[in-house]
Short mmCIF file of C-alpha atoms in Angstrom, two decimals:
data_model
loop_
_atom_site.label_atom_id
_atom_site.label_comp_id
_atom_site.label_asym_id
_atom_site.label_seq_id
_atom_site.Cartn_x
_atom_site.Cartn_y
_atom_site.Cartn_z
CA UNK A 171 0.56 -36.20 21.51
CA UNK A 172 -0.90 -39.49 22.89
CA UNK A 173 1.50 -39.36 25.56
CA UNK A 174 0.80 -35.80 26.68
CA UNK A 175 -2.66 -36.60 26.52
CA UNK A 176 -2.72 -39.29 28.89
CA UNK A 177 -1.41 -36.98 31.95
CA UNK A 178 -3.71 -36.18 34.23
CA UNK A 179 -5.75 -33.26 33.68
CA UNK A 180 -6.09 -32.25 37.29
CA UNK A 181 -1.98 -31.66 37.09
CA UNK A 182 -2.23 -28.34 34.57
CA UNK A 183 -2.86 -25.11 36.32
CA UNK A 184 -3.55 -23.87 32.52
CA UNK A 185 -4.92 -25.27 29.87
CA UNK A 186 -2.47 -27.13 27.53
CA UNK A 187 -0.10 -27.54 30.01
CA UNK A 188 0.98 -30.94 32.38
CA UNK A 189 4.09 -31.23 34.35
CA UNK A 190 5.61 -33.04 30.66
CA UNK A 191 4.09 -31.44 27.46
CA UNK A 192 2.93 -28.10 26.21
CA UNK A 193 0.10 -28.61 23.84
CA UNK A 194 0.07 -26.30 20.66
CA UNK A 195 -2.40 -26.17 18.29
CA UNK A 196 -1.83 -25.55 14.27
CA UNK A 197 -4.77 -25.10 11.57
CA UNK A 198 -3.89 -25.03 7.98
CA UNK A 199 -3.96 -26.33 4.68
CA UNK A 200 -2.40 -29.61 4.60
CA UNK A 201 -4.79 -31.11 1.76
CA UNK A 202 -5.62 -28.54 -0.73
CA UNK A 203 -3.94 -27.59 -3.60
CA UNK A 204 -1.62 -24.75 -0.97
CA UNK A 205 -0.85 -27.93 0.84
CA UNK A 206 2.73 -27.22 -0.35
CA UNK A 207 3.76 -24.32 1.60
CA UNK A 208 1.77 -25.56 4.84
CA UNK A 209 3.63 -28.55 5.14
CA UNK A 210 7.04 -26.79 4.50
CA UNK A 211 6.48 -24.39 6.91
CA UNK A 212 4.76 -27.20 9.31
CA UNK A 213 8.51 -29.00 8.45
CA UNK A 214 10.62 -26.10 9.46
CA UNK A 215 8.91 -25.37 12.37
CA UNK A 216 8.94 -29.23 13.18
CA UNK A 217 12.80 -29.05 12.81
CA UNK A 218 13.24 -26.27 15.18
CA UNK A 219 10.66 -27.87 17.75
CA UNK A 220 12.78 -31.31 17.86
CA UNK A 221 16.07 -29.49 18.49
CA UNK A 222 14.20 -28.07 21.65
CA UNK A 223 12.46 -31.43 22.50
CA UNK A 224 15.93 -33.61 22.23
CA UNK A 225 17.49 -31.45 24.56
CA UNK A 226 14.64 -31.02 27.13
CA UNK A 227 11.83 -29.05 26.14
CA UNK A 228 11.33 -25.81 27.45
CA UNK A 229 11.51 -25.80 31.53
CA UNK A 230 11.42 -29.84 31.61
CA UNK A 231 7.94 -30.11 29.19
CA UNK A 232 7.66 -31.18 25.28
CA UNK A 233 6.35 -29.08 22.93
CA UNK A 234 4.30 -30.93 21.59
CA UNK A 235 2.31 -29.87 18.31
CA UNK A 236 -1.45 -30.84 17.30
CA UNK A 237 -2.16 -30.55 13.52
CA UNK A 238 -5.78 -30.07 11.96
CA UNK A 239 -6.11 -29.81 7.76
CA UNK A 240 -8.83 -26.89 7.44
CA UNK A 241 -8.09 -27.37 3.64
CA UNK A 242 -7.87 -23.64 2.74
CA UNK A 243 -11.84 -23.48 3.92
CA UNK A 244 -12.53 -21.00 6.59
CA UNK A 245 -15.53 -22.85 8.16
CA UNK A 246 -12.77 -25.80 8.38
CA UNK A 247 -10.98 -23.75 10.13
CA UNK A 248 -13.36 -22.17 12.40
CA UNK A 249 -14.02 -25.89 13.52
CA UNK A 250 -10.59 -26.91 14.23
CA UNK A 251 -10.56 -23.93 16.39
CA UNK A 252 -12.89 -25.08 18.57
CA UNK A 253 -11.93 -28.37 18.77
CA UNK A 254 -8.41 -26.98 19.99
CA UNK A 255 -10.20 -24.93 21.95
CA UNK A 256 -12.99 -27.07 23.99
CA UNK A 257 -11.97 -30.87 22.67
CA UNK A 258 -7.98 -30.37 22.47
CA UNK A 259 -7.35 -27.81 25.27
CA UNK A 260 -4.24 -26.13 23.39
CA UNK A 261 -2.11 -23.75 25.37
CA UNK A 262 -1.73 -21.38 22.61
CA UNK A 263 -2.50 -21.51 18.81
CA UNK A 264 0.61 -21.46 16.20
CA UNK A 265 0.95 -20.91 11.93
CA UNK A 266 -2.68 -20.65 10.91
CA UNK A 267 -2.78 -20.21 7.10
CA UNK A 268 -4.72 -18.06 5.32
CA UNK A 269 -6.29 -15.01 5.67
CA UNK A 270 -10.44 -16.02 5.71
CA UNK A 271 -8.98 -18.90 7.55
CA UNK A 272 -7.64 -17.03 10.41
CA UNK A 273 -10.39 -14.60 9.81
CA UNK A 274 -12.67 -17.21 10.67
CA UNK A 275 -11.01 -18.33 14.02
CA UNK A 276 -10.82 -14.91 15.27
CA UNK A 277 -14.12 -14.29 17.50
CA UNK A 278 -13.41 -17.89 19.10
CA UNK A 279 -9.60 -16.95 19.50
CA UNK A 280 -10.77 -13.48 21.34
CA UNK A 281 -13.62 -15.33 23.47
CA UNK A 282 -11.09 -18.15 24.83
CA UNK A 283 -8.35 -15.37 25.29
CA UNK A 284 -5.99 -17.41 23.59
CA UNK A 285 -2.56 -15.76 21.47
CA UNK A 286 -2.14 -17.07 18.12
CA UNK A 287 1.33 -16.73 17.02
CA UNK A 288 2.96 -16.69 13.84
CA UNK A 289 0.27 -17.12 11.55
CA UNK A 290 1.19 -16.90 8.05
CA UNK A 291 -0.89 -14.10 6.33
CA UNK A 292 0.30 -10.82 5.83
CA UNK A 293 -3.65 -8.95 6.09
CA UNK A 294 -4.03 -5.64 7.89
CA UNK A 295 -7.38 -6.95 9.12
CA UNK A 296 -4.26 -9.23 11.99
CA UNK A 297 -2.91 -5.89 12.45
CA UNK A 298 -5.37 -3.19 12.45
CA UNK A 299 -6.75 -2.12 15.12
CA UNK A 300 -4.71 -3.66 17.15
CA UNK A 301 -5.19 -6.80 18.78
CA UNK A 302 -3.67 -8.08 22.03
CA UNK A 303 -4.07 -11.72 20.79
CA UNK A 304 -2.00 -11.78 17.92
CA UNK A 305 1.65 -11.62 17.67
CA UNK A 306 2.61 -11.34 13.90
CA UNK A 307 6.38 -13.20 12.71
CA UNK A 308 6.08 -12.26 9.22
CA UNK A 309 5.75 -8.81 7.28
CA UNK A 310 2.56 -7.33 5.89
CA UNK A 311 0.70 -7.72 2.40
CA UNK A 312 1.16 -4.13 2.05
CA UNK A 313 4.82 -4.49 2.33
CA UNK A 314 5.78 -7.21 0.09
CA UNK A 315 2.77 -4.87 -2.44
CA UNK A 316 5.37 -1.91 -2.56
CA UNK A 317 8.28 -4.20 -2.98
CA UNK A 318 6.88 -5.41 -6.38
CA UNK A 319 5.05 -2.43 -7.64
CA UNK A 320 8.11 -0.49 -7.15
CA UNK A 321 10.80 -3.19 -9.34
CA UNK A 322 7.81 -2.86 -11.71
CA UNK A 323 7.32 0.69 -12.16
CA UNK A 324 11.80 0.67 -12.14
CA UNK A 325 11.81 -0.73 -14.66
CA UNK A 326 9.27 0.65 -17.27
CA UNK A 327 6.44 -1.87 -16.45
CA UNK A 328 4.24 1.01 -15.13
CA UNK A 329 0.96 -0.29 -17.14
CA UNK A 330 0.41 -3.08 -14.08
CA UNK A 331 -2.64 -5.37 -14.30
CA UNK A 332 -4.10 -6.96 -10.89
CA UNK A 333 -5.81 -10.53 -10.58
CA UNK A 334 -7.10 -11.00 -7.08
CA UNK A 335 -8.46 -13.69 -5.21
CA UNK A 336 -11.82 -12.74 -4.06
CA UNK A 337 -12.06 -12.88 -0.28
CA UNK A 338 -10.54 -10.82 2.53
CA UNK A 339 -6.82 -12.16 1.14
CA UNK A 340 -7.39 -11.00 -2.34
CA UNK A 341 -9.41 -7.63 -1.23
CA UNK A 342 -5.90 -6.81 1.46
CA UNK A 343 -3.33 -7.11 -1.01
CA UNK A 344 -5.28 -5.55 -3.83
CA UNK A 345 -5.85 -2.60 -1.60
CA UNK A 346 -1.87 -2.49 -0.88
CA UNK A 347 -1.02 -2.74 -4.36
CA UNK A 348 -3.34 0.24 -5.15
CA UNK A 349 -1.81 2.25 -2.24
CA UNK A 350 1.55 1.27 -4.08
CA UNK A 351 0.59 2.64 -6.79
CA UNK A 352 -0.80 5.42 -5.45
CA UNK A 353 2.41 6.53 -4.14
CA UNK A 354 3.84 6.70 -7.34
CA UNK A 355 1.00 8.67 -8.96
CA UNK A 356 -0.47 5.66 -10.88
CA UNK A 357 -3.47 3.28 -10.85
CA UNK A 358 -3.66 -0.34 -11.94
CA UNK A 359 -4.89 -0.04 -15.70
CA UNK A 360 -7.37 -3.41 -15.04
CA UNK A 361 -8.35 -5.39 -11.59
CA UNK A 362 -9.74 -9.03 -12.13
CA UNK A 363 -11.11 -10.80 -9.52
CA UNK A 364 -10.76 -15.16 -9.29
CA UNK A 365 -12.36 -17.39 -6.92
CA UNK A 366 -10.50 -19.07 -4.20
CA UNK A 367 -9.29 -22.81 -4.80
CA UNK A 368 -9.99 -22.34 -8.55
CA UNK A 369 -8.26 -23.14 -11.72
CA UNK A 370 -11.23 -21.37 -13.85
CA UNK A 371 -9.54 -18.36 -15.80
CA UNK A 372 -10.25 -17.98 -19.01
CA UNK A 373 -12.39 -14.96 -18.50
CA UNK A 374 -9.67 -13.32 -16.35
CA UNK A 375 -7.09 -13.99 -18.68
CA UNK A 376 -9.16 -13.10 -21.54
CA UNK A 377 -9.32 -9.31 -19.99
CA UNK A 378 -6.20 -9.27 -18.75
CA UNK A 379 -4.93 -9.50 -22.26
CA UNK A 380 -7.24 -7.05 -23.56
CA UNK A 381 -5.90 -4.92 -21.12
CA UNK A 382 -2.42 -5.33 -22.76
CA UNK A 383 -0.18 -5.00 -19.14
CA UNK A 384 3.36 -4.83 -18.88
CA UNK A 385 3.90 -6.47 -15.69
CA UNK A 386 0.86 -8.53 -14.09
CA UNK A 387 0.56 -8.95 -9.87
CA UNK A 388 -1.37 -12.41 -9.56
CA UNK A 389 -2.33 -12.00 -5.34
CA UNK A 390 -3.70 -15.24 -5.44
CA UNK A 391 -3.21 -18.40 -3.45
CA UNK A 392 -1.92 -21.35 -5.30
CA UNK A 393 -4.45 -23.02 -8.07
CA UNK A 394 -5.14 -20.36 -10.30
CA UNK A 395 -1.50 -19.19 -10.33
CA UNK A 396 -0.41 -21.88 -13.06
CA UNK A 397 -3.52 -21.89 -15.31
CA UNK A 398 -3.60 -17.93 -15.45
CA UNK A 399 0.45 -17.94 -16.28
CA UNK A 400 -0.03 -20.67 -19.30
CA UNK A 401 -3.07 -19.12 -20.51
CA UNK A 402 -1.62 -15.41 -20.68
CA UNK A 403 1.70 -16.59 -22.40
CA UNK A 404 -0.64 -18.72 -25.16
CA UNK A 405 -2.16 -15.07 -25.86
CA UNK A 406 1.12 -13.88 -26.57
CA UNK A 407 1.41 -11.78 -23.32
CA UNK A 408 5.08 -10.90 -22.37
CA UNK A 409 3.51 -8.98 -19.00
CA UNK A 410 6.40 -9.62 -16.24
CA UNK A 411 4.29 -11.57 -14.08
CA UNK A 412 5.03 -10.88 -10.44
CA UNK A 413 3.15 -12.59 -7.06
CA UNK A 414 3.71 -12.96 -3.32
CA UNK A 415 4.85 -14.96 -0.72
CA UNK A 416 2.28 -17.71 -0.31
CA UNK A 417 1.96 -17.82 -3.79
CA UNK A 418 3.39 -21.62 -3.63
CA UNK A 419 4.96 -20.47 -7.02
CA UNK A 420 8.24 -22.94 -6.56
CA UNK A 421 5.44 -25.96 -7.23
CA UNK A 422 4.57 -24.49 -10.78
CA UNK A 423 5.01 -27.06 -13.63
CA UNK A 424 9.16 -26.19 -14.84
CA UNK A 425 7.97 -24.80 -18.34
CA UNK A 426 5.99 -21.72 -16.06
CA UNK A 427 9.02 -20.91 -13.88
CA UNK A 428 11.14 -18.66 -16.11
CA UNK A 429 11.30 -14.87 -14.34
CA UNK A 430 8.73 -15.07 -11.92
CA UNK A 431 9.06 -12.56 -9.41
CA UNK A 432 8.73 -13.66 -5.83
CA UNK A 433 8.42 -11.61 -2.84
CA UNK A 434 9.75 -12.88 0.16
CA UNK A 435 9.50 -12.25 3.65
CA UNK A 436 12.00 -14.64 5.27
CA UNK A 437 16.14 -14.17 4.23
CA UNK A 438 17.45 -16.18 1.42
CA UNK A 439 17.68 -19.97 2.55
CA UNK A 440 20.63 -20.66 0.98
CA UNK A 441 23.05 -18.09 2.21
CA UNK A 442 24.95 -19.63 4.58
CA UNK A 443 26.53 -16.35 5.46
CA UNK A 444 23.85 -15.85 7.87
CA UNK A 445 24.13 -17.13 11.78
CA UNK A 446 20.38 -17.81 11.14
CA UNK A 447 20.69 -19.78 8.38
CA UNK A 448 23.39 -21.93 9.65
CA UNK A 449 21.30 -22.86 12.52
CA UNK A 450 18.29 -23.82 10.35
CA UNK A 451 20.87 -25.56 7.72
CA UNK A 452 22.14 -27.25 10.52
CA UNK A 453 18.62 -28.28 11.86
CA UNK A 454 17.63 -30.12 8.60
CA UNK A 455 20.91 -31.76 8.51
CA UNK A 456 20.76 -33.25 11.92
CA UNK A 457 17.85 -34.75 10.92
CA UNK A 458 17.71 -35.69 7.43
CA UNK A 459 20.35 -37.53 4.99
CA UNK A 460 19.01 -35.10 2.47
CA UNK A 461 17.94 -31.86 3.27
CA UNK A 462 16.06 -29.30 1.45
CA UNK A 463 15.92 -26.00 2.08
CA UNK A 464 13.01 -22.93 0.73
CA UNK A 465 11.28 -20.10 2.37
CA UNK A 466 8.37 -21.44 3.62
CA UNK A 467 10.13 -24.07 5.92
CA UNK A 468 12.60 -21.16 7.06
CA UNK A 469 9.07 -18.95 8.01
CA UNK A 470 8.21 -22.00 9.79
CA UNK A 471 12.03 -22.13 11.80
CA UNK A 472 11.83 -19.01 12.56
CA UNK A 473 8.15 -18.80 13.69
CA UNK A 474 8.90 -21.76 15.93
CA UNK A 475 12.04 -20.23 17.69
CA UNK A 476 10.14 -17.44 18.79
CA UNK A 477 7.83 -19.52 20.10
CA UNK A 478 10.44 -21.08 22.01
CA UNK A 479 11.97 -17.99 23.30
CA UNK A 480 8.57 -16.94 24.84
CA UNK A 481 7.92 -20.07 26.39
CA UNK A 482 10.89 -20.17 27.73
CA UNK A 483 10.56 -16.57 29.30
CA UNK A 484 7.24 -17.56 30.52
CA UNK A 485 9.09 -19.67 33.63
CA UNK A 486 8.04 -22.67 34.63
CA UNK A 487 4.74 -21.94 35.01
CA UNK A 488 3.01 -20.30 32.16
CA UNK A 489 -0.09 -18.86 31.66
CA UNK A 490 -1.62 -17.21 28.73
CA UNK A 491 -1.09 -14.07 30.12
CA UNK A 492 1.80 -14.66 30.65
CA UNK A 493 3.12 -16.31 27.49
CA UNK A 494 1.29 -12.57 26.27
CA UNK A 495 3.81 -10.50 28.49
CA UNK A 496 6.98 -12.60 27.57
CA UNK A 497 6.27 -11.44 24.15
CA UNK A 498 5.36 -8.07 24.83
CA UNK A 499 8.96 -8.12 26.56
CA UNK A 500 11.07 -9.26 23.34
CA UNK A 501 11.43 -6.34 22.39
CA UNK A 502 14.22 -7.06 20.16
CA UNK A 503 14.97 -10.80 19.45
CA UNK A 504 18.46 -11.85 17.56
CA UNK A 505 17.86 -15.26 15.52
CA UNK A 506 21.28 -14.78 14.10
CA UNK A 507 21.88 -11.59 11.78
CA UNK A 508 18.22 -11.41 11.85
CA UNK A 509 16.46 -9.75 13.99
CA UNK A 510 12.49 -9.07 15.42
CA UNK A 511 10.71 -6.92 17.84
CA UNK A 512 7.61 -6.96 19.63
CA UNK A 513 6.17 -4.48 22.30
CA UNK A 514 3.35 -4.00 24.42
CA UNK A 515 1.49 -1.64 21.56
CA UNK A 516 2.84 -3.35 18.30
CA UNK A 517 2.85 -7.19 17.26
CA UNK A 518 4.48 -7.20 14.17
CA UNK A 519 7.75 -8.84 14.63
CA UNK A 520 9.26 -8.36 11.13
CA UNK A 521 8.64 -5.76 8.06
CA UNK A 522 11.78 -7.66 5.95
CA UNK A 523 10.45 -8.73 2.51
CA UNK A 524 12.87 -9.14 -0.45
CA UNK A 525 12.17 -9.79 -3.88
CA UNK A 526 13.48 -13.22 -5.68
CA UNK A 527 13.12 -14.21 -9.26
CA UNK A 528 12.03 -18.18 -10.02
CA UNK A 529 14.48 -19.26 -12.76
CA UNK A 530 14.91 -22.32 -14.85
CA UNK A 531 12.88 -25.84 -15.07
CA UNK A 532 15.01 -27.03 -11.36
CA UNK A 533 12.68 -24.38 -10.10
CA UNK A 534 15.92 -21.83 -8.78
CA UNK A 535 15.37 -18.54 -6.75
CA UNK A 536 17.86 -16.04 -7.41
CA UNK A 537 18.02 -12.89 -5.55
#
């Protein structure tokens, strides 16, 4: 970053971008109690970006990533915008997490004219209406929502109880869960809400027992997610407890992790089956003497090879616009036995979502 800094402004036709380095910006969690699954996915994309770098760059230029910690806060993040924005002078912004995070961002995002790509909520409120700014890797709330209502209501755990967090996150996947439902002629028999960054529950769990569920969707972010698990199971509850993808839920202490159910939105890290997932395997291995492998560093891979691909398509010269049209023109993009599309009237890459079970005190998906 220091380096690409030092070039001389007056060389970039655009902003972000001198004859060596393409500056990307990244706002996210990387203190808060989520800090987990933003540095994994900060890691995997990381991985794929230094493949790229140690052979080149893109067109003779580094990619060269700027990281801010908005701490799950959405004023945070609103100021790391516009620092990338006006301080920084980013070329495009990359994996914001959170949806009142990226909420937050949005107006200064649509005033600069500035894509984000890749950022890692699900909300409708990135998808509809449309916008031209934002180019969406990963599948909706709504999806991964019918994915777990409907292994619920399969098998026999139709009396579903909802704890939400209470902000635009919570509100969009409580309002996908209900359309689940919905679809399947039922209703959620209790909703609770929970504040965000909170490990107060005892008066959710304290109705959610009451209610007496037989499967329970927490669509929270991480910190209430352990206290409300513990606290239900010392009430005797044997509710199949279900939650999302940026649930974090492979950091919960190893007495919680027996038969959590996970959905996913990235394949299965560990199936080596998959061109995809030999590249990424292969990644980590090239650069560490132990690797590690989960979902949220594989959203990350992923995220940041399609980032590649449209800076590479962009030619040697890029422009926002045009980085905009090279994605618009991917209008089917092979990773490897995994595939996403964009277009000039839809942004959502990817609806995949599959749904894992967390097994054992090791912390082990199964699929």
């Amino acid at each position: 970053m220091v380096l690409a800094l030092k070039l001389p402004a007056a060389q970039a036709s655009e902003p972000g971008i001198s004859p060596r380095a393409i500056l990307i910006g990244q706002s996210a969690p990387f203190s808060s109690a989520s800090s987990g699954i933003a540095k994994r996915f900060r890691q995997g994309a990381h991985d794929a970006l230094n493949e790229v770098n140690a052979h080149g760059g893109v067109h003779g230029r580094q990619i060269v990533m700027i990281y801010r910690d908005d701490a799950y806060e959405p004023e945070k993040a609103r100021n790391n915008t516009e620092t990338f924005l006006k301080k920084d002078n980013v070329f495009t912004l990359f994996g914001y997490w959170g949806t009142a995070t990226t909420q937050a961002a949005l107006p200064l995002i649509a005033k600069a004219n500035t894509p984000l790509i890749a950022p890692t909520t699900g909300a409708q409120l990135l998808r509809k209406p449309f916008n031209k700014l934002i180019f969406n890797v990963r599948a909706s709330y709504h999806e991964e929502m019918e994915v777990l209502v409907k292994h619920l209501v399969r098998f026999g755990k139709d009396a579903i109880a909802i704890v939400y967090q209470n902000d635009s996150f919570g509100l969009d996947a409580l309002e996908g869960a209900r359309a689940a439902l919905q679809r399947l002629g039922l209703k959620p028999i209790i909703t609770v809400p929970v504040d965000r960054n909170s490990s107060d529950t005892d008066e959710a769990v304290r109705q959610l027992a009451l209610s007496k569920p037989k499967g329970v969707l927490i669509l929270t972010a991480y910190p209430p997610i352990p206290s409300l698990i513990r606290k239900l199971r010392e009430r005797g509850s044997s509710a199949q407890i279900m939650t999302h993808s940026n649930s974090n839920a492979q950091n919960l202490p190893p007495d919680l992790r027996h038969s959590i159910g996970v959905s996913q939105i990235v394949p299965y890290p560990w199936n080596a089956r998959i061109d995809l997932i030999r590249d990424y395997q292969s990644a980590i291995r090239s650069q560490k003497k132990q690797p590690t492998y989960d979902f949220a560093s594989l959203e990350g891979y992923i995220a940041a090879r399609v980032l590649i691909q449209a800076l590479d398509r962009s030619g040697p010269n890029p422009t926002r616009a045009g980085l905009i049209k090279s994605l618009e023109s991917m209008q089917e993009i092979d990773l490897g036995d995994y595939k996403l599309k964009f277009s000039d009237n839809n942004h959502n890459g990817s609806d995949f979502v599959q749904l894992t079970f967390l097994m054992g005190e090791k912390g082990a998906f199964i699929h």
